[in-house]
């Protein structure tokens, strides 16, 4: 998550562009795995989700992955079908080096991400990297073909 | 020898014996004192009190857009021990104006750390939160988490003492002064025993002709409560005196006073004994000790003399006159001024009598929490170490479950004539599998047989979705023709098994989805035998019931017994779209010093493909829209597209309904503990209770996420051949790519890597702008 530029009041067009912005993944060593921006949609609870998502991002930047996990879980209680939040859980699990769960959360996010052509490849990328970390290179290659 | 000498010799022998006797007695006494000393040191230096684990509900998160009425919020606040305050709000206080509720939350330790008190105003628009702001600055608040309600505690079996342990610094000066003025005026000058007090009490008692005053010092009272029994024997009095002197010799006055303030018994809350001023303050006034008024302090101190006799809820007159007496003592000792005295004397006792306890209010849910904790902790850990347990209980959902299960059972008992009809309900969140409410029977306050966890009953047709899921994973489609015709199974050495439909008819050639929607037994058995009973048992295991079932054909029609909680886990995996997420009642566990011991976070495991789950869940929507669950539309509009399944066991012994909306899953079982016929089908019993519970909650219409690779086709439900939209009876069904008889959309929605070139290049361009 690139939180230094995060701003919930950005113009709508810019949010649209952000929807397609994919930040290259720096996944080697202890580099923090980062996410793209959470897209803005017209929802009643947008303010609450934005707030929790932003705080979770800051926690990730500080390397406080457990704290980020708790914040995203809170957001999921409010919006359980938000595929971006499930994707964030996958990223957090990756950073916690729980790669098996990272794969699973990526799959869960994809199961809810129908029609979101920005998020789906990000999930596959995450799953691929997690499989690599698990040493399951065949599965990683199989996943690579999907995006 | 002269008699004089003889007498002298006798005397000297006597004195020697006496001295030896005295020395032996002194030695024994010294040993006994040493023993008592050890008892005191062991108890006082060690863990003074065993503290039960305290259980909390889920914290309520407030944010703009949340469906919540002001009344619901206030009910939750009251459960969490908030007070309705007219003047300036303090932590744990709230007030209400037209459409706004002002409240001040209390400090609370969450897994992320300490959350400080917040002073906020929540504005409503109808039954939704419109806005939340800081009361002082008016600044907008995106999300506010309230400190959760204490809903119970785990006590050792032999006693139910509960307390909030405070330090000396946390004891208000007014309380200390009042306590000493009433109970022990010479506390700081005596050494444990006070002859002056004893003489004064003796004189007062002689004058009154009965016991009106005790001569015990605070230290004596503490020793009595802490170390000794209630027996009025000489030996106990002797022990009390020795131990009092020893306690005073070892410990400071501050330590003794603090121990006393935490130990003193101040009332009974059902089976729970309220000890110490800290808990008593919460129990009687719903506020911290430091926030007590003079009249409240006086009431508590006055109650020491007889907590039951002066109980302000049961004996308000006695309590009030005792309080007035203590207030006058407070004025005499200049603890309060005249003005405060007049105000305190005039204040009513109402504030202490209005409150009700939420403790152990939800025994069925607490039972589940305790069982889940047993996997990680010993029983002693739960009852002795003062742990704090944050659960997933949603009090609003729990109240609705209790109310509507109770009401449904009352009506159904009348209509069926079965007075012993009982029920169980489990409600969970659909995607995160957190258990929001549990009812173990029609009497929610009784911690008796918890049917939600322990009733093992035949599930009937509730098993069918597992069977049809296995079929969909084995080349069947929703439109595959299946035979609903009579079938007889012969097993060597056993009686023939000839299953029948509920209506005792055969329905001929039907589509797979119809067989599930109408719960046709004959078609189900045929499909099940084709797929294989063992394979279906494997599916049940994968859905979350990880135990062995005998692979008899009768398993296909739900002859096996399961508990409601097992059924709930099975349907949870369907509701999440094929992801196994263990159902959880606990969020996290803290040690008494607020360090996080354990967190039960989300974990997921994909066990079924999204495509087969999508087909199954669509079929479960057909159960409700046109099948055995059709009567649900009398309670919940069809537009909510609920997915569910009815279940009825042999001779109408068990009535089940399991189903989910977009946000919640609920399972209801109704039946009789003696396993006699209940006179109810799944549709006429459990479905009705399910519907009444769910419609009382803020539900979201179910929207299944369609995975890529699904095609929709029109099918004629009679001929089961391809059809089109213009045919009046035709029905639109989803199919896996390559299995559709007549696809409407010639291609399924393409995965990302198959997007047409122009679109793909446009996306690449956009992406390059930000790289």
Tab-separated table of C-alpha atoms in Angstrom, chain A residues 21 25 30 37 44 55 59 89 95-96 98 105 111 119 124 138:
chain	number	residue	atom	x	y	z
A	21	UNK	CA	-2.291	1.311	-11.153
A	25	UNK	CA	6.186	-6.091	-6.199
A	30	UNK	CA	12.382	-8.752	4.104
A	37	UNK	CA	-4.694	1.836	-3.541
A	44	UNK	CA	-22.615	4.151	2.959
A	55	UNK	CA	-4.532	2.717	9.386
A	59	UNK	CA	0.727	-0.387	10.241
A	89	UNK	CA	-5.292	-10.076	4.212
A	95	UNK	CA	4.465	-10.433	5.154
A	96	UNK	CA	3.856	-12.577	8.217
A	98	UNK	CA	2.353	-17.414	6.377
A	105	UNK	CA	-6.692	-15.321	1.020
A	111	UNK	CA	-13.750	-15.581	-5.598
A	119	UNK	CA	-7.599	-6.964	-8.668
A	124	UNK	CA	-2.678	-14.253	-9.016
A	138	UNK	CA	4.950	-26.009	-10.574
